[in-house]
Coordinates of C-alpha atoms in Angstrom, one line a residue:
M1 CA 100.5 51.8 66.9
L2 CA 103.0 54.6 67.5
F3 CA 101.7 57.7 69.4
R4 CA 103.4 61.0 69.8
M5 CA 102.3 62.9 73.0
R6 CA 103.1 66.2 74.5
V7 CA 103.5 65.7 78.2
Y8 CA 104.1 67.8 81.3
D9 CA 106.5 66.7 84.0
P10 CA 105.3 68.2 87.3
A11 CA 108.5 67.1 89.1
Q12 CA 110.8 69.2 86.8
G13 CA 108.2 71.7 85.7
T14 CA 109.0 71.1 82.0
A15 CA 107.0 70.1 78.9
G16 CA 108.2 68.0 76.0
Y17 CA 107.3 65.2 73.5
R18 CA 107.3 61.5 74.0
E19 CA 106.7 58.7 71.6
L20 CA 105.3 55.3 72.6
E21 CA 104.1 52.1 71.0
A22 CA 100.7 51.1 72.3
A23 CA 97.6 49.3 71.3
D24 CA 95.4 52.4 71.5
L25 CA 95.4 55.9 72.8
D26 CA 94.0 55.1 76.2
T27 CA 96.8 52.6 76.8
A28 CA 99.4 55.2 75.8
R29 CA 97.8 57.8 78.2
A30 CA 97.8 55.2 81.0
A31 CA 101.5 54.4 80.4
M32 CA 102.4 58.1 80.6
A33 CA 100.4 58.5 83.8
D34 CA 102.3 55.6 85.4
Q35 CA 105.5 57.5 84.8
G36 CA 104.1 60.6 86.6
L37 CA 103.6 62.6 83.4
V38 CA 100.5 64.6 82.5
V39 CA 99.4 64.1 78.8
L40 CA 98.6 67.4 77.3
Q41 CA 98.1 66.3 73.7
A42 CA 98.3 62.9 72.0
R43 CA 98.0 61.8 68.3
S44 CA 99.0 59.0 66.1
A45 CA 102.6 59.6 64.8
A46 CA 101.6 58.4 61.4
R47 CA 98.8 61.1 61.2
L48 CA 101.2 63.7 62.5
S49 CA 103.7 63.0 59.9
W50 CA 101.2 64.1 57.2
Q51 CA 99.3 66.8 59.1
R52 CA 101.3 69.9 60.1
R53 CA 99.8 72.9 61.7
K54 CA 101.1 76.3 61.1
K55 CA 103.4 77.0 64.1
P56 CA 103.1 80.3 65.9
D57 CA 106.1 82.6 66.0
I58 CA 106.9 82.4 69.7
R59 CA 109.5 85.1 69.5
L60 CA 107.1 87.6 67.9
L61 CA 104.4 86.6 70.5
S62 CA 106.9 87.3 73.3
I63 CA 107.8 90.7 71.9
E64 CA 104.1 91.7 71.5
L65 CA 103.1 90.5 75.0
A66 CA 106.2 92.2 76.6
G67 CA 105.4 95.4 74.9
L68 CA 101.8 95.6 76.3
L69 CA 103.1 94.6 79.8
R70 CA 105.6 97.5 79.6
A71 CA 102.8 99.8 78.6
G72 CA 101.1 99.1 82.0
L73 CA 98.5 96.5 81.1
S74 CA 98.1 93.5 83.4
L75 CA 98.8 90.1 82.0
A76 CA 95.1 89.2 81.4
E77 CA 94.4 92.6 79.8
A78 CA 97.4 92.2 77.5
L79 CA 96.3 88.8 76.4
E80 CA 92.7 89.9 75.9
T81 CA 93.9 92.9 73.9
L82 CA 96.1 90.8 71.7
S83 CA 93.4 88.2 71.2
L84 CA 91.1 90.8 69.6
R85 CA 93.2 91.1 66.4
G86 CA 90.8 88.7 64.6
E87 CA 91.4 85.2 63.3
G88 CA 94.7 83.6 62.7
T89 CA 97.4 81.6 64.5
A90 CA 98.5 84.4 66.8
A91 CA 95.0 85.3 67.9
A92 CA 94.2 81.7 68.6
V93 CA 97.4 81.4 70.7
Y94 CA 96.4 84.5 72.8
R95 CA 92.9 83.2 73.3
E96 CA 94.1 79.9 74.4
L97 CA 96.6 81.4 76.9
L98 CA 93.9 83.8 78.2
G99 CA 91.5 80.9 78.7
K100 CA 94.1 79.0 80.8
L101 CA 94.8 82.1 82.7
M102 CA 91.1 82.5 83.6
E103 CA 91.2 78.9 84.9
G104 CA 93.7 80.0 87.5
L105 CA 96.9 78.8 85.9
P106 CA 100.0 81.0 85.9
L107 CA 101.5 82.0 82.6
S108 CA 104.3 79.4 82.8
D109 CA 101.9 76.5 83.3
A110 CA 99.6 77.9 80.6
L111 CA 102.6 77.9 78.2
A112 CA 103.6 74.4 79.3
S113 CA 100.1 73.0 78.7
A114 CA 99.6 74.8 75.4
S115 CA 98.5 72.8 72.3
Y116 CA 101.6 74.0 70.4
E117 CA 105.3 73.5 71.2
V118 CA 106.8 76.2 73.5
P119 CA 110.5 76.1 74.1
A120 CA 111.4 74.8 77.6
V121 CA 113.8 77.7 78.2
L122 CA 111.0 80.3 77.7
I123 CA 108.7 78.3 80.2
A124 CA 111.6 78.2 82.7
A125 CA 112.4 81.9 82.3
V126 CA 108.8 82.9 82.8
R127 CA 108.4 80.6 85.8
A128 CA 111.5 82.1 87.4
N129 CA 110.4 85.7 86.9
E130 CA 106.8 85.1 88.0
R131 CA 108.0 85.2 91.6
T132 CA 109.2 88.7 91.2
G133 CA 106.5 89.9 88.7
R134 CA 109.2 90.5 86.0
I135 CA 107.4 88.6 83.3
A136 CA 108.2 91.3 80.7
D137 CA 111.9 90.9 81.4
A138 CA 111.7 87.2 80.8
L139 CA 109.8 87.6 77.5
E140 CA 112.2 90.3 76.3
E141 CA 115.3 88.2 77.2
Y142 CA 113.8 85.2 75.4
A143 CA 113.1 87.4 72.3
K144 CA 116.8 88.5 72.3
Y145 CA 117.9 84.9 72.7
A146 CA 115.6 83.6 70.0
G147 CA 116.5 86.5 67.7
A148 CA 120.3 85.9 68.0
L149 CA 119.8 82.2 67.3
S150 CA 117.5 83.0 64.3
D151 CA 120.1 85.3 62.8
L152 CA 122.8 82.7 63.3
R153 CA 120.7 80.0 61.7
R154 CA 119.8 82.3 58.8
K155 CA 123.4 83.0 58.1
V156 CA 124.2 79.3 58.1
L157 CA 121.4 78.7 55.6
N158 CA 122.4 81.6 53.4
A159 CA 125.9 80.3 53.3
A160 CA 124.6 77.0 51.9
V161 CA 122.2 78.5 49.4
Y162 CA 124.7 79.6 46.7
P163 CA 126.7 76.3 46.6
M164 CA 123.4 74.4 46.4
L165 CA 122.3 76.6 43.5
V166 CA 125.6 76.1 41.7
V167 CA 125.5 72.3 42.1
G168 CA 121.8 72.2 41.1
F169 CA 122.2 74.3 38.0
G170 CA 125.3 72.3 36.9
F171 CA 123.4 69.0 37.4
L172 CA 120.5 70.2 35.3
V173 CA 122.9 71.3 32.5
A174 CA 124.7 67.9 32.6
V175 CA 121.4 66.1 32.5
F176 CA 120.3 68.2 29.5
L177 CA 123.5 67.4 27.6
L178 CA 123.3 63.7 28.4
A179 CA 119.6 63.3 27.7
Y180 CA 119.2 65.5 24.6
V181 CA 122.5 66.5 23.0
V182 CA 124.6 63.4 23.4
P183 CA 122.0 60.9 21.8
R184 CA 121.8 63.1 18.7
F185 CA 125.5 63.2 18.3
A186 CA 125.6 59.4 18.6
G187 CA 123.5 59.2 15.5
V188 CA 125.9 61.5 13.6
Y189 CA 128.9 59.4 14.5
D190 CA 127.3 56.1 13.2
G191 CA 128.9 55.0 10.0
T192 CA 131.6 57.7 10.0
A193 CA 135.3 57.2 9.8
A194 CA 135.9 59.2 12.9
Q195 CA 137.8 57.3 15.6
V196 CA 135.8 57.4 18.8
S197 CA 137.8 57.2 22.0
T198 CA 136.8 54.9 24.9
A199 CA 135.7 57.9 27.1
T200 CA 133.5 59.2 24.2
R201 CA 132.0 55.8 23.6
V202 CA 131.1 55.5 27.3
L203 CA 129.5 58.9 27.2
L204 CA 127.5 58.1 24.0
T205 CA 126.4 54.8 25.6
V206 CA 125.1 56.7 28.7
G207 CA 123.3 59.2 26.6
A208 CA 121.7 56.5 24.4
T209 CA 120.6 54.7 27.6
I210 CA 119.0 57.8 29.0
D211 CA 117.3 58.5 25.6
R212 CA 115.9 54.9 25.4
Y213 CA 114.8 54.6 29.0
G214 CA 114.1 58.3 29.8
L215 CA 110.7 57.8 31.2
E216 CA 111.7 54.9 33.4
I217 CA 114.7 56.8 34.7
A218 CA 112.6 59.9 35.4
V219 CA 110.0 57.9 37.3
G220 CA 112.8 56.2 39.3
C221 CA 114.4 59.6 40.2
A222 CA 111.0 61.0 41.1
A223 CA 110.3 58.0 43.3
T224 CA 113.7 58.3 45.0
G225 CA 113.2 62.0 45.6
F226 CA 109.7 61.4 47.1
A227 CA 111.1 58.7 49.4
I228 CA 113.9 61.0 50.6
A229 CA 111.4 63.9 51.1
R230 CA 109.1 61.5 53.0
L231 CA 112.0 60.3 55.1
L232 CA 113.1 63.9 56.0
W233 CA 109.5 64.9 56.7
D234 CA 109.6 62.6 59.8
P235 CA 111.2 64.5 62.7
R236 CA 112.9 61.4 64.0
S237 CA 114.4 60.5 60.6
R238 CA 115.5 64.1 60.1
A239 CA 117.2 64.1 63.5
R240 CA 119.0 60.9 62.7
V241 CA 120.2 62.3 59.4
G242 CA 121.3 65.5 61.1
Q243 CA 123.2 63.5 63.7
S244 CA 125.0 61.5 61.0
L245 CA 126.0 64.7 59.1
V246 CA 127.4 66.4 62.1
K247 CA 129.8 63.6 62.7
I248 CA 131.8 64.6 59.6
G249 CA 135.0 66.4 60.6
P250 CA 134.4 70.1 59.5
L251 CA 130.6 69.9 60.0
R252 CA 131.2 68.5 63.5
R253 CA 133.2 71.5 64.5
F254 CA 130.5 73.8 63.1
A255 CA 127.8 71.9 64.9
E256 CA 129.5 71.8 68.3
K257 CA 130.2 75.6 68.1
F258 CA 126.6 76.2 67.3
Q259 CA 125.4 74.1 70.2
L260 CA 127.8 75.8 72.6
A261 CA 126.5 79.2 71.4
R262 CA 122.9 78.2 71.9
I263 CA 123.6 76.5 75.3
S264 CA 125.6 79.5 76.6
A265 CA 122.9 82.0 75.5
S266 CA 120.2 80.0 77.2
L267 CA 122.2 79.7 80.4
G268 CA 122.8 83.5 80.4
M269 CA 119.0 84.1 80.0
L270 CA 118.0 81.6 82.7
L271 CA 120.5 82.8 85.2
K272 CA 119.4 86.4 84.7
G273 CA 115.8 85.2 85.2
G274 CA 116.7 83.9 88.7
Y275 CA 117.3 80.2 87.9
D276 CA 120.0 78.5 89.9
L277 CA 122.9 77.0 88.0
P278 CA 122.0 73.3 88.4
G279 CA 118.5 73.9 87.2
A280 CA 119.7 76.0 84.3
L281 CA 122.2 73.3 83.3
R282 CA 119.5 70.7 83.4
L283 CA 117.3 72.7 81.0
A284 CA 120.2 73.7 78.7
Q285 CA 121.2 70.0 78.3
S286 CA 118.1 69.4 76.1
L287 CA 119.5 72.0 73.5
A288 CA 122.4 69.7 72.7
F289 CA 121.9 67.4 69.7
S290 CA 125.3 65.6 69.6
D291 CA 126.3 62.9 72.0
R292 CA 129.6 64.6 73.0
I293 CA 128.0 68.0 73.9
R294 CA 125.1 66.4 75.6
S295 CA 127.3 64.1 77.8
G296 CA 129.6 67.1 78.4
V297 CA 126.8 69.2 79.8
E298 CA 125.6 66.3 81.9
Q299 CA 129.1 65.8 83.3
A300 CA 129.4 69.5 84.0
S301 CA 126.0 69.5 85.8
L302 CA 127.1 66.6 88.0
A303 CA 130.3 68.4 88.9
V304 CA 128.5 71.6 89.8
N305 CA 126.1 69.7 92.0
E306 CA 129.1 68.3 93.8
G307 CA 130.3 71.9 94.6
R308 CA 132.9 72.4 91.9
P309 CA 133.3 75.8 90.2
V310 CA 131.5 76.0 86.9
S311 CA 134.7 77.1 85.1
N312 CA 136.5 74.0 86.3
A313 CA 133.4 71.8 85.5
W314 CA 133.0 73.3 82.1
A315 CA 136.7 72.8 81.2
T316 CA 136.9 69.2 82.6
A317 CA 133.8 68.2 80.5
G318 CA 135.6 69.4 77.4
L319 CA 133.2 72.3 76.8
A320 CA 135.7 75.2 77.4
D321 CA 139.1 76.0 76.1
A322 CA 141.6 78.3 77.9
F323 CA 139.7 81.4 76.7
A324 CA 136.3 80.2 77.8
K325 CA 137.6 79.1 81.1
R326 CA 139.2 82.5 81.7
I327 CA 135.8 84.2 80.9
L328 CA 134.0 82.0 83.4
L329 CA 136.7 82.5 86.1
A330 CA 136.2 86.2 85.7
S331 CA 132.5 86.0 86.0
E332 CA 132.8 83.8 89.1
R333 CA 134.9 86.4 90.7
T334 CA 132.3 89.1 90.0
G335 CA 129.5 86.8 91.0
D336 CA 127.6 87.3 87.7
L337 CA 127.8 84.0 85.7
A338 CA 125.1 85.3 83.3
V339 CA 127.4 87.9 81.9
G340 CA 130.1 85.3 81.4
F341 CA 127.8 83.0 79.5
D342 CA 126.5 85.9 77.4
A343 CA 130.0 86.8 76.5
L344 CA 130.7 83.2 75.5
A345 CA 127.6 83.0 73.4
A346 CA 128.6 86.2 71.6
T347 CA 132.1 84.9 71.0
Y348 CA 130.9 81.6 69.6
S349 CA 128.5 83.3 67.3
R350 CA 131.2 85.6 65.9
E351 CA 133.5 82.6 65.4
L352 CA 130.8 80.8 63.6
E353 CA 130.1 83.8 61.3
T354 CA 133.8 84.1 60.5
A355 CA 134.2 80.4 59.8
L356 CA 131.2 80.5 57.5
E357 CA 132.5 83.4 55.6
R358 CA 135.9 81.8 55.1
A359 CA 134.3 78.5 54.1
S360 CA 132.1 80.2 51.6
R361 CA 135.1 81.9 50.0
L362 CA 136.8 78.6 49.7
V363 CA 133.9 76.3 48.7
E364 CA 132.2 78.5 46.1
P365 CA 135.1 78.8 43.6
I366 CA 135.9 75.0 44.1
L367 CA 132.3 74.1 43.2
L368 CA 132.3 76.5 40.3
M369 CA 135.4 74.9 38.9
A370 CA 134.1 71.4 39.5
V371 CA 130.8 72.1 37.7
A372 CA 132.6 73.9 34.9
S373 CA 135.0 71.0 34.5
L374 CA 132.2 68.5 34.4
I375 CA 130.2 70.3 31.7
G376 CA 133.4 71.1 29.8
S377 CA 134.5 67.5 29.8
I378 CA 131.1 66.4 28.4
V379 CA 131.3 69.0 25.6
V380 CA 134.9 68.1 24.7
L381 CA 134.1 64.3 24.6
I382 CA 131.1 65.1 22.4
Y383 CA 133.2 67.1 19.9
M384 CA 136.4 65.1 19.9
P385 CA 135.3 62.7 17.1
I386 CA 134.3 65.7 15.0
F387 CA 137.9 67.1 15.3
D388 CA 139.2 63.6 14.3
L389 CA 136.7 63.5 11.3
A390 CA 137.8 67.0 10.2
G391 CA 141.4 65.7 10.2
I392 CA 140.5 62.7 8.0
L393 CA 138.6 64.9 5.5
Q394 CA 141.6 67.1 5.1

């Protein structure tokens, strides 16, 4: 049986998910313990694939908690105040954190052992700032970081919505023509003297087939759609599909730029929170989802551990062009790498937004013309025999 477990690594101070095949839950827990990992939560992966809890908005929680800390409340008072807002996901989160705090855990460990997934960068930022008592700073920095990534992700999705609507509407119109209009025209042409071209004959055959086996085709399409939805519901399958898509040329460039923006923003946040560069790189590596970027960050991390400047390590690993290397060189001279990585994150985000805008301007008219051409071709092929018949009657 496959189990999915949320585990805590005391050596690195990070939490994450692991999947393991085991005979039962106790065996899976024992295997994780043998690896030095503390199991925080464990469930059957098959059960998890169907049961999804409503996830808390970690960014909003960070903003609310930071606001009360800025107002002068202690951490326990802030959590207790926020937990009094009644029932709901947010209130349950605050009560859980308050309970762990009362057990003597610091906030970073409480977040790491929570029953919901907390980003590793937030846990690391809070842990770094707990030493200086600047937890509010860590929460606000994470809120800015998460907000910038959310805006960028929303722009990517918005850029894809209109093309998807155009393609979907065109597909529905084409299906209507093939399933309803074409079969009726096929009956009109039977026994007429009109010459039917090969393309029109193929179109009429397709329409007649859809009309005759409409129910079977509909059931098959529904089953295929359900299988695809079921496949994408599984996080592992969704990740594999995403990794396959980002290997396509233009999409690969978009994906790499997005990863570099996210990694640079997280490095800036962690360095401002007091993390050393090797530790920040180790945490940021988990944000990469393509093999090239992940191996590049790992290579840069090894080079930094050997004492090489981050600008040189970043460029050698293929993560920085001449512009990015110049930014990092300047930040090395000033001794503030966080500013350099923040500047890179902002630059990558602007480049992504510009590229998305240009791609939208190019793709949208192409899709419109393609859909219009498809529907127009179907209509012309339907009416072509009528024109021939009109010529014969004259």
